[in-house]
Coordinates of C-alpha atoms and ligand atoms in Angstrom, one line a residue:
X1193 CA 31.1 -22.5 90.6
X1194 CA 30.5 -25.0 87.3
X1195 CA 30.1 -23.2 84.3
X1196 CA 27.1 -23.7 82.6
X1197 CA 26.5 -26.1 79.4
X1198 CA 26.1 -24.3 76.3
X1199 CA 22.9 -25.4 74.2
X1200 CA 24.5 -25.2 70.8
X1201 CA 23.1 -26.5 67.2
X1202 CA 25.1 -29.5 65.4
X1203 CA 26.2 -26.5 62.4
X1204 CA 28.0 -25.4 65.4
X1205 CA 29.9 -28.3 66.5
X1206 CA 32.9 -26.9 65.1
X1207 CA 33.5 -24.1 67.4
X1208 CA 33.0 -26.3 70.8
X1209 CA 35.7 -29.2 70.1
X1210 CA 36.6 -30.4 73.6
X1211 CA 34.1 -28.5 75.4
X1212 CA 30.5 -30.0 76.9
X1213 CA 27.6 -29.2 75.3
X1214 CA 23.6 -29.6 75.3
X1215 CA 22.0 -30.3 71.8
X1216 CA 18.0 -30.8 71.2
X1217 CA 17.9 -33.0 68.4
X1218 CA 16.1 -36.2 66.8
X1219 CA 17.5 -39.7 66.5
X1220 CA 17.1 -41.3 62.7
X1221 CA 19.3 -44.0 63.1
X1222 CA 20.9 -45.9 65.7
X1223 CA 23.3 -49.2 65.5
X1224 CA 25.7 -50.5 68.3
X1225 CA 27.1 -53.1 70.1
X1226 CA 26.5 -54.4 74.0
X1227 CA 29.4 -52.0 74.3
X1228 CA 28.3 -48.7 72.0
X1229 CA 25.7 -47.3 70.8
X1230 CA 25.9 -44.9 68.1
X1231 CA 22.9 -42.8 67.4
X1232 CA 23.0 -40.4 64.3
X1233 CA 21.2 -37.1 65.2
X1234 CA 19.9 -34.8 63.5
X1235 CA 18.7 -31.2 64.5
X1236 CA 17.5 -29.3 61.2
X1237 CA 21.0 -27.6 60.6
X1238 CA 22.8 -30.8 60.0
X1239 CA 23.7 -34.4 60.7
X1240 CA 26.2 -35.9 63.2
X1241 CA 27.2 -38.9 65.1
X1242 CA 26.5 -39.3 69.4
X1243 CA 28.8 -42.1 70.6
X1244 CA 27.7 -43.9 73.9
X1245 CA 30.3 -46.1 75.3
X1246 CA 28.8 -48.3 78.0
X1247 CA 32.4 -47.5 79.9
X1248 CA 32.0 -44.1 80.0
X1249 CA 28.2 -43.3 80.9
X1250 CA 25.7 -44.9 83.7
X1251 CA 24.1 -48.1 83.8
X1252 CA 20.9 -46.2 83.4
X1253 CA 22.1 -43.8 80.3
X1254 CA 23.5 -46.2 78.0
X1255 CA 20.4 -48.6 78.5
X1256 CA 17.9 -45.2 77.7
X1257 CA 20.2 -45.1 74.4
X1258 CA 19.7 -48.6 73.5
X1259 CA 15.8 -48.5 73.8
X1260 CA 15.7 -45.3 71.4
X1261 CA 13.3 -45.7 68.7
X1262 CA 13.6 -43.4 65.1
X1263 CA 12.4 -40.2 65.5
X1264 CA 12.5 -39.8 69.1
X1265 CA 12.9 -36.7 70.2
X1266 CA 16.2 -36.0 73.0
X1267 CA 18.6 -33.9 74.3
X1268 CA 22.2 -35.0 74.4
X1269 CA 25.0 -34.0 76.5
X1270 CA 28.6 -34.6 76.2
X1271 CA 31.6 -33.4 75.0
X1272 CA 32.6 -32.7 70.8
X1273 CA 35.4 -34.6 69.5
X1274 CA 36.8 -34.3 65.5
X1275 CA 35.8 -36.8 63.6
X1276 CA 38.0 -37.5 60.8
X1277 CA 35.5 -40.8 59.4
X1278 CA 32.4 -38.7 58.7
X1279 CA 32.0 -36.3 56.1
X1280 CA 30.7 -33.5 59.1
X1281 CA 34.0 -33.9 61.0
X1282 CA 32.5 -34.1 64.3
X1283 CA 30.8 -36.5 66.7
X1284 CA 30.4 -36.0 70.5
X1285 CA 30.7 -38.0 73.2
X1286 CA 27.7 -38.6 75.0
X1287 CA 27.5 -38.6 79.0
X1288 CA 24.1 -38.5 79.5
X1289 CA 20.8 -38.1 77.6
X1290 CA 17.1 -37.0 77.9
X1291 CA 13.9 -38.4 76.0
X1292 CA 11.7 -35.7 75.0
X1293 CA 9.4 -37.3 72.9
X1294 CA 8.7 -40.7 72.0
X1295 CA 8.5 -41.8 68.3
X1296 CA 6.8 -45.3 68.2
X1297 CA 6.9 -47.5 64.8
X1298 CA 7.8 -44.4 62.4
X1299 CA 6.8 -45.7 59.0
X1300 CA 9.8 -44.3 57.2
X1301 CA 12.6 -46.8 57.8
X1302 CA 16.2 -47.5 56.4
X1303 CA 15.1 -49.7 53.8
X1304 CA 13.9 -48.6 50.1
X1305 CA 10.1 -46.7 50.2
X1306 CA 8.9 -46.1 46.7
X1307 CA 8.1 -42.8 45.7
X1308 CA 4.6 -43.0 46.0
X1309 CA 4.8 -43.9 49.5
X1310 CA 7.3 -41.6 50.3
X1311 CA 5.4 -38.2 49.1
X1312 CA 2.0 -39.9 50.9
X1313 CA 4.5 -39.3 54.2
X1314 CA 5.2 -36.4 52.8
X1315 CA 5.1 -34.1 56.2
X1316 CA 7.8 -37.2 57.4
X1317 CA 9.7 -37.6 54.5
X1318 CA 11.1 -34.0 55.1
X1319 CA 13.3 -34.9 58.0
X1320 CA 15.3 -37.3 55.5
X1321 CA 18.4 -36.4 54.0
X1322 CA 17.8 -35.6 50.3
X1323 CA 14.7 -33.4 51.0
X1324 CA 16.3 -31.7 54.0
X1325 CA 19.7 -30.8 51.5
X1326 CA 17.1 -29.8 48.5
X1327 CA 14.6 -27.4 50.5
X1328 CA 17.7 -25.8 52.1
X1329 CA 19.0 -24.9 48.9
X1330 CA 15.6 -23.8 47.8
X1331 CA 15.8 -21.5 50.5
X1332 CA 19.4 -20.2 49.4
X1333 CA 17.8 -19.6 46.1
X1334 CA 14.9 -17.4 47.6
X1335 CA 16.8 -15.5 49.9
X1336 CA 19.5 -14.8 47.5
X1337 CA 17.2 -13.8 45.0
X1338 CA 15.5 -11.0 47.0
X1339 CA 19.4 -10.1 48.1
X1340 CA 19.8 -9.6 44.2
X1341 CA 16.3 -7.7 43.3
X1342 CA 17.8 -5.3 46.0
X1343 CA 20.7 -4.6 45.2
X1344 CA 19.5 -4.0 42.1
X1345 CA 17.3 -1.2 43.3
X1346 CA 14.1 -3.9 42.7
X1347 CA 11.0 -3.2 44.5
X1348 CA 8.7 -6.2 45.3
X1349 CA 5.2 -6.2 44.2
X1350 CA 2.8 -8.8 45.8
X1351 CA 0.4 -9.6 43.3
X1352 CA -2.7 -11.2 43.8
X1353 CA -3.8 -14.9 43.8
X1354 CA -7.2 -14.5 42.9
X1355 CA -7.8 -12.7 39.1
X1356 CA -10.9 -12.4 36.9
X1357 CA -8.6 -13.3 33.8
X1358 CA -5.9 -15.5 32.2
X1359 CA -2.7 -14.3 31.0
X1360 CA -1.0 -17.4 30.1
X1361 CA -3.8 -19.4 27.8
X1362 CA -7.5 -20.0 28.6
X1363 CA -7.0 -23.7 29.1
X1364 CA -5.0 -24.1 32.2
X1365 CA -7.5 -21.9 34.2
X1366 CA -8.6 -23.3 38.0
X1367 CA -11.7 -21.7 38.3
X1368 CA -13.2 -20.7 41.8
X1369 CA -16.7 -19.2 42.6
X1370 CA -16.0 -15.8 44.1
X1371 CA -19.2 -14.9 45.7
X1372 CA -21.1 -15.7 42.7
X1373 CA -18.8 -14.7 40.0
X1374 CA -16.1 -16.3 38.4
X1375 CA -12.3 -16.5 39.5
X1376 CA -9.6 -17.8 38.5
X1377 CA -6.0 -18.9 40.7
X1378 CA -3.2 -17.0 39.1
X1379 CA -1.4 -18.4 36.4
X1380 CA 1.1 -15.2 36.9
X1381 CA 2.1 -12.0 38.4
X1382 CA 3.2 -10.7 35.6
X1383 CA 0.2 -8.2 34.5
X1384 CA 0.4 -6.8 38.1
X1385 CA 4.0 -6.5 37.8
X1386 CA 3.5 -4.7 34.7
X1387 CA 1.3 -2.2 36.5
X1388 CA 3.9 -1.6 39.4
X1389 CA 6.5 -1.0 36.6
X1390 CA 5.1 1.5 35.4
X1391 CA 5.1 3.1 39.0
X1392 CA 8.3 2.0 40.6
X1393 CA 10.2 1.3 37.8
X1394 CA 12.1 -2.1 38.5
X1395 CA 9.9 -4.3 40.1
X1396 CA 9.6 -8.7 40.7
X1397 CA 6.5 -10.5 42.0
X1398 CA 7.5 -13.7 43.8
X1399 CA 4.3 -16.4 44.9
X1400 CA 2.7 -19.5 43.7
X1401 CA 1.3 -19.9 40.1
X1402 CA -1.3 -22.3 39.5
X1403 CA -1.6 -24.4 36.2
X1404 CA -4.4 -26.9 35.7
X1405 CA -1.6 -28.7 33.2
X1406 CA -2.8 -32.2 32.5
X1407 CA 0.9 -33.1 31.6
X1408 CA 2.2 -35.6 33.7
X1409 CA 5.8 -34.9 33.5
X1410 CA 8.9 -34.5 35.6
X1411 CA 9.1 -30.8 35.3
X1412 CA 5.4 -29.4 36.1
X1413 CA 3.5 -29.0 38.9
X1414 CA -0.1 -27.6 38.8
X1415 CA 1.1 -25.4 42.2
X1416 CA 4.7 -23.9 41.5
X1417 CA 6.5 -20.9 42.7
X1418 CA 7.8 -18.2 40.4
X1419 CA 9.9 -14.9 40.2
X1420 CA 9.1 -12.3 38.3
X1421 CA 11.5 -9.1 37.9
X1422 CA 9.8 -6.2 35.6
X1423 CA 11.5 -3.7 34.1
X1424 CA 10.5 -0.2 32.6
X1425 CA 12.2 1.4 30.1
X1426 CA 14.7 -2.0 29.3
X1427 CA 15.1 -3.5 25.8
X1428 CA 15.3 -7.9 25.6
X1429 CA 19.0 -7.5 25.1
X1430 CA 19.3 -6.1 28.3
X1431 CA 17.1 -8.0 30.0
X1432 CA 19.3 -10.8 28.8
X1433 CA 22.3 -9.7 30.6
X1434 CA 19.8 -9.0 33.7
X1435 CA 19.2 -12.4 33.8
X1436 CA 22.5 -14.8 33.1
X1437 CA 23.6 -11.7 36.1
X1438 CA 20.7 -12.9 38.4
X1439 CA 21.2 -16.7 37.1
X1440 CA 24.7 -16.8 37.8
X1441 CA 24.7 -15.4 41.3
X1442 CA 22.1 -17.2 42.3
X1443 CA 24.0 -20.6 41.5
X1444 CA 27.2 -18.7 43.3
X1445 CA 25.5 -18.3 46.4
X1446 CA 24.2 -22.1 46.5
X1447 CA 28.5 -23.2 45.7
X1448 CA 29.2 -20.4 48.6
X1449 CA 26.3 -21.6 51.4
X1450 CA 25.3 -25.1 50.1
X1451 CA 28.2 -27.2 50.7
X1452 CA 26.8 -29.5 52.8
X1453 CA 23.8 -29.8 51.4
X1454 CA 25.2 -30.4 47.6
X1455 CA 27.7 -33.4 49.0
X1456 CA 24.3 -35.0 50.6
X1457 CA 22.8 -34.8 47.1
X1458 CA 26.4 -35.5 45.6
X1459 CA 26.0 -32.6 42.7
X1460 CA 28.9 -32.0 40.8
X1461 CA 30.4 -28.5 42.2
X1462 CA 32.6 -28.1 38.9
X1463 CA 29.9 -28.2 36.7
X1464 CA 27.9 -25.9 38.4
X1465 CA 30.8 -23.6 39.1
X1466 CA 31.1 -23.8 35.4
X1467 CA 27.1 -22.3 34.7
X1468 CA 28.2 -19.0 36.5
X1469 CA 30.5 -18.2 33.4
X1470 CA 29.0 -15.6 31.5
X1471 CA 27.4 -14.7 29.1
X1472 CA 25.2 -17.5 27.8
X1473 CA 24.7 -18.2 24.5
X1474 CA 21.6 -16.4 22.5
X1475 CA 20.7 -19.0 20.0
X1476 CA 17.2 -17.8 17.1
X1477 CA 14.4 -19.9 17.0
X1478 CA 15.0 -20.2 13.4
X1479 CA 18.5 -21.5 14.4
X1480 CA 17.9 -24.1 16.8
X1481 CA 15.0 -25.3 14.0
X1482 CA 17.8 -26.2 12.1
X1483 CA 20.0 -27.5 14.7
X1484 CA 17.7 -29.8 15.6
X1485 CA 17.1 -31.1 12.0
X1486 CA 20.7 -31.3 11.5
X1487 CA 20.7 -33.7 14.1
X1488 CA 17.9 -35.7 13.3
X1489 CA 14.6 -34.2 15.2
X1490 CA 11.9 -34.6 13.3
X1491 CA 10.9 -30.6 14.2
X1492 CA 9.4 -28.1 12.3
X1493 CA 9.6 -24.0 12.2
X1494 CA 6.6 -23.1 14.2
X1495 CA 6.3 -26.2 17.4
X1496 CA 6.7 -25.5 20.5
X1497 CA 9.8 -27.5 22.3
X1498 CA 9.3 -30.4 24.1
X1499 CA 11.7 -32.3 26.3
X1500 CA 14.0 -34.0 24.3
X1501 CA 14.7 -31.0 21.8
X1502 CA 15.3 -28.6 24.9
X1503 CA 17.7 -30.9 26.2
X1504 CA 19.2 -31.7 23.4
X1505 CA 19.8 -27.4 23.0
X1506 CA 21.5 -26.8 26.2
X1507 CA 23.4 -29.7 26.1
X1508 CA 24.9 -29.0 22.7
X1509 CA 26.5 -25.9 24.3
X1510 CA 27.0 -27.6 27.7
X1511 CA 26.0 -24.3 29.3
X1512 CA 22.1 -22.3 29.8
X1513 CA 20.9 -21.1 26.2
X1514 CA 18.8 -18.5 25.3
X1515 CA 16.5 -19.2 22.6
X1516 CA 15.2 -16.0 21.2
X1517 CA 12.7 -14.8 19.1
X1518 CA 9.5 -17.6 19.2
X1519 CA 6.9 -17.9 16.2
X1520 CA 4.3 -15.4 17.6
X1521 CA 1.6 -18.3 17.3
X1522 CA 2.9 -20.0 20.6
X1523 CA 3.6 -17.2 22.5
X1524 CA 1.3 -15.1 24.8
X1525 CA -0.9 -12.1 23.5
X1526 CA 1.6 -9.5 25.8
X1527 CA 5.1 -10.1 24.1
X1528 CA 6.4 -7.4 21.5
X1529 CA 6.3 -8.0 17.8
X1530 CA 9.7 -8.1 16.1
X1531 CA 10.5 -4.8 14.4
X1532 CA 11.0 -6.6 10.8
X1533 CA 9.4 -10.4 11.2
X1534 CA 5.6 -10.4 11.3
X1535 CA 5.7 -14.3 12.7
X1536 CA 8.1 -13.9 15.8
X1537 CA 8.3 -12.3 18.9
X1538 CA 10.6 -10.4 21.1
X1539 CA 10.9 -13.1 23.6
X1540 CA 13.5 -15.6 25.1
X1541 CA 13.5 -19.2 26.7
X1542 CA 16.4 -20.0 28.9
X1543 CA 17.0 -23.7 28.6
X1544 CA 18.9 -25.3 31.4
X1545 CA 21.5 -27.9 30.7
X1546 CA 21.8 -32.0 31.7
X1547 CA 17.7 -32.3 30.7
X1548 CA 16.4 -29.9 33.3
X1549 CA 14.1 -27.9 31.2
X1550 CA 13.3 -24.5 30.3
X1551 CA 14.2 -22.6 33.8
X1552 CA 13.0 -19.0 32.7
X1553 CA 10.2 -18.0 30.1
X1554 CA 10.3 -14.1 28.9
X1555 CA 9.8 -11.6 27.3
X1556 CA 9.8 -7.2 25.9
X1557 CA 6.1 -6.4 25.8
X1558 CA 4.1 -4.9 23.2
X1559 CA 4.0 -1.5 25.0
X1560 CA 1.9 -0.1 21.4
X1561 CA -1.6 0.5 22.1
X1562 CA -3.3 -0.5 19.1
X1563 CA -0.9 -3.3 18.4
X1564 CA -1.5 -4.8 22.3
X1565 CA -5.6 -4.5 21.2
X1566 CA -5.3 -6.4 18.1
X1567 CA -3.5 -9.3 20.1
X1568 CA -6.0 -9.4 22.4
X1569 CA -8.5 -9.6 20.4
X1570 CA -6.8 -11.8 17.3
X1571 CA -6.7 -14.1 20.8
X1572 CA -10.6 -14.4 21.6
X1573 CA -10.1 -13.0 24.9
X1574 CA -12.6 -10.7 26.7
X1575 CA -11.4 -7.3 26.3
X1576 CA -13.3 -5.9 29.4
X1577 CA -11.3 -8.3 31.2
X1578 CA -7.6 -6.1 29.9
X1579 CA -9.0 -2.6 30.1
X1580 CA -6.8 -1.7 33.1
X1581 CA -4.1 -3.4 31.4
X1582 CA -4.6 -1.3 28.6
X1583 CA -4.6 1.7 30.6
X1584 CA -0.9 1.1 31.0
X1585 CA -0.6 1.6 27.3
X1586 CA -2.9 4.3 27.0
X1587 CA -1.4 6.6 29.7
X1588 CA 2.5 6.8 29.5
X1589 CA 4.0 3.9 27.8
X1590 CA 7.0 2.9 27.9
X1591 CA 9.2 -0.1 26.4
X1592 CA 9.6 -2.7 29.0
X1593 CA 10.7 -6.3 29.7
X1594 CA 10.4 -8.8 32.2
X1595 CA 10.8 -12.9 32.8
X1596 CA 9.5 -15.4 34.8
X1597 CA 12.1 -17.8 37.1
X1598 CA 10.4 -21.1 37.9
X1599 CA 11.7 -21.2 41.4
X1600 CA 11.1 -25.3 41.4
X1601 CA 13.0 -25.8 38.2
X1602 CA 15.7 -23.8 39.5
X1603 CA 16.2 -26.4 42.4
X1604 CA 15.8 -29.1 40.1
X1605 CA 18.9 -28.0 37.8
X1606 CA 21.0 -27.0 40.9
X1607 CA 20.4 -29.6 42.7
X1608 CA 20.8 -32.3 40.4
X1609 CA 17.1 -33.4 41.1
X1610 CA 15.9 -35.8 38.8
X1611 CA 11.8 -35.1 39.5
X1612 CA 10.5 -31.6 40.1
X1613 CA 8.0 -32.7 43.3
X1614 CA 11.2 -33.0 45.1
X1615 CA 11.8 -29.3 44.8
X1616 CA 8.6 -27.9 47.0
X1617 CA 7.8 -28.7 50.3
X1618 CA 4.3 -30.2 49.4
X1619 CA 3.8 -30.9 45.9
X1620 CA 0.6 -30.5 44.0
X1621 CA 0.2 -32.1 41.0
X1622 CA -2.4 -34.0 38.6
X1623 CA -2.6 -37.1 40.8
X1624 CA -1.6 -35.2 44.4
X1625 CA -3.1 -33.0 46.5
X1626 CA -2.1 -34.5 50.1
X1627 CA -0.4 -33.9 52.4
Ligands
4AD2027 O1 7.1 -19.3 30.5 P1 6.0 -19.1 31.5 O2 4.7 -19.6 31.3 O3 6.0 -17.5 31.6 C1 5.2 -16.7 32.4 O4 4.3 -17.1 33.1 C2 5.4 -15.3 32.2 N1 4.2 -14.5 32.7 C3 6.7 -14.9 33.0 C4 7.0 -13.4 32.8 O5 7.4 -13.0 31.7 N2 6.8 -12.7 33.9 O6 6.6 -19.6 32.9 C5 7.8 -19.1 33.4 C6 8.6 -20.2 34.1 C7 9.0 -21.3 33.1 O7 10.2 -21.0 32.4 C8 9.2 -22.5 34.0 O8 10.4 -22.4 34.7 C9 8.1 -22.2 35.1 O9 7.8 -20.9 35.0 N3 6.9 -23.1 34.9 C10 6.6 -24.2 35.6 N4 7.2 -24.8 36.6 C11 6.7 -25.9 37.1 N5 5.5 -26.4 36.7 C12 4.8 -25.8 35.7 N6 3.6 -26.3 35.3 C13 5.4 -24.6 35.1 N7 5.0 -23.8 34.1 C14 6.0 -22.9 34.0

């Protein structure tokens, strides 16, 4: 009786050295001689070499390999061999082969695309390399994160999409008409998750936030994806420790699962291994005012950050940084007014390191009645609109605290990324909304 061939996946390669196997894969490259033809395969779990050797295979085999075009779709046979040349360790030796789909003049080829061309092949472009290594590590980071919320006895809240107010400024608003009224996309969970605080205690809120920022920048997207743990009776200071907790394993799971994929994108493991050493350093507003202007920023107390200054921040202490305490006049109605300081509030930036921008925005809300009122009101904004957010206050309040991860940003800083659209499967920004 012959034994049957396994049908195994590349990731697996290791575990069938000297055996036959079947793999389903794609061909993105292929170079030989009139003697050999290597193809490099790929198969979604990773990237390896099929050697044909015109000795070894039929007439009819090796000349099916040398008319493969990119992208063709095929299954390959033959046996797995170490590899001690490739970074992967393993190649197989290919006895026979079968086309499943034919891939004529795929526009991506070997030689430089610019970006713009790149992200219009968008729904192509993801087979490559660097997007392949980036999304999987995006994917690390959201399974991992719901791994932590539950083991941390987190609940998950799905808040809506579609709101009839703003929570994070009036001006970045996409409005929609919902059946004659208007609606806006969400610009946040987080009033929701304030709601489902208050009945399950620890809560996060994970889906897409939608800005209509006009800044064309590296690190915004008008569609990004953000995590949003909330948390009843918790002080900031613990919140703090919550989150360099959640920060660091995250980044620990990437260094444990990621291996591959961060050699691909060639990310410094060290230094990354380095950001899971707590605690990170809690710098005041005030502070880092004057750390800039000791070092030549031409900052005053009262702006908000931009780029330069937040980089210049985290890189000064070569780790993440948590600046703390924000004039209250560039901070959002919701966040708690210091105990002693009229013009701060109880809030907290966590600037990421190496220029990748402010990874986590937070905050302990104002859980007083009248003073939660005033700010919405002192704000212009349509206190109809926060009635049921009110009713949090009026019926039970608690002190509570909560932050928002910007999952995009996060892939960005640990994946050494240099431009935030390569950190979502289908970016949206100013000047893209296809594919
Ligand atoms: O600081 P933000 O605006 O905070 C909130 O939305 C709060 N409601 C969160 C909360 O307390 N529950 O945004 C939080 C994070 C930022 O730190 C940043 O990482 C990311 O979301 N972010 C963006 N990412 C990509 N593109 C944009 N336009 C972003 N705006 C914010």
């Amino acid at each position: 009786m012959t034994e049957k061939i396994p049908t195994i996946q590349i990731i697996d390669a290791k575990n069938y050295v000297g055996k036959t196997v079947k793999i389903g894969a794609w061909l993105r490259q292929k170079r030989g001689s009139g003697k050999i033809a290597f193809l490099q395969l790929r198969d979604g779990t990773a990237f390896f070499q099929g050697v044909v050797a015109k000795a070894d295979v039929s007439e009819a085999v090796f000349e099916k390999a040398k008319s493969l075009k990119q992208e063709t779709s095929l299954y390959v046979i033959g046996e797995i061999h170490e590899d001690s040349r490739s970074s992967f360790g393993y190649e197989m030796a290919v006895s026979d082969l079968e086309v499943i789909g034919e891939s004529h003049d795929y526009p991506i080829t070997p030689k430089e695309h610019g970006t713009d061309f790149l992200f219009d092949e968008r729904h192509l472009y993801l087979r490559h390399l660097k997007p392949f290594a980036t999304l999987k590590i995006r994917n690390t980071l959201i399974a991992a994160s719901y791994e932590f919320m539950n083991q941390e006895g987190f609940t998950k809240l799905d808040a809506p999409f579609l709101t009839g107010s703003a929570a994070e400024g009036t001006t970045e608003l996409f409005e929609t008409d919902y059946f004659g009224e208007s609606a806006f996309l969400a610009q946040t969970g987080q009033l929701y998750a304030e709601a489902g605080a208050m009945a399950f205690g620890k809560v996060f809120t994970f889906g897409p936030a939608f800005r209509a920022e006009k800044s064309k920048t590296r690190r915004h997207l008008t569609e990004f994806w953000m995590i949003e743990p909330e948390m009843a009776f918790m002080h900031q200071e613990e919140s703090l420790v919550f989150q360099e907790r959640y920060i660091a394993f995250l980044i620990s799971k990437v260094l444990e699962r990621n291996e591959q994929e961060l050699d691909i994108l060639e990310r410094d493991k060290d230094v990354l291994r380095s950001y899971t050493q707590l605690p990170y350093p809690r710098v005041s507003y005030d502070d880092a005012i004057k750390l800039l202007q000791d070092n030549g920023f031409d900052v005053e107390w009262g702006v908000d950050f931009g780029s330069p200054e937040e980089t210049f921040l985290a890189n000064h202490f070569a780790k993440p940084v948590f600046i703390i305490n924000y004039p209250k006049a560039i901070k959002a109605f919701y966040m708690k007014k210091h105990p002693t300081r009229d013009d701060v509030v109880i809030s907290a930036d966590l600037l990421a390191p190496e220029g990748y921008g402010e990874i986590i925005g937070g905050s302990e809300r104002e859980d007083d009645y009248d003073t939660l009122k005033a700010r919405i009101e002192e704000q212009g904004l349509d206190m109809s609109e926060y009635e049921w957010y009110l009713d949090l206050r009026r019926y039970g309040s608690v002190p509570h605290s909560g932050f928002g991860l910007g999952l995009e940003r996060m892939v960005t800083f640990v994946t050494g990324e240099e431009h935030i659209r390569e950190a979502i499967p289908f970016p949206r920004m100013t000047n893209r909304l296809r594919p």
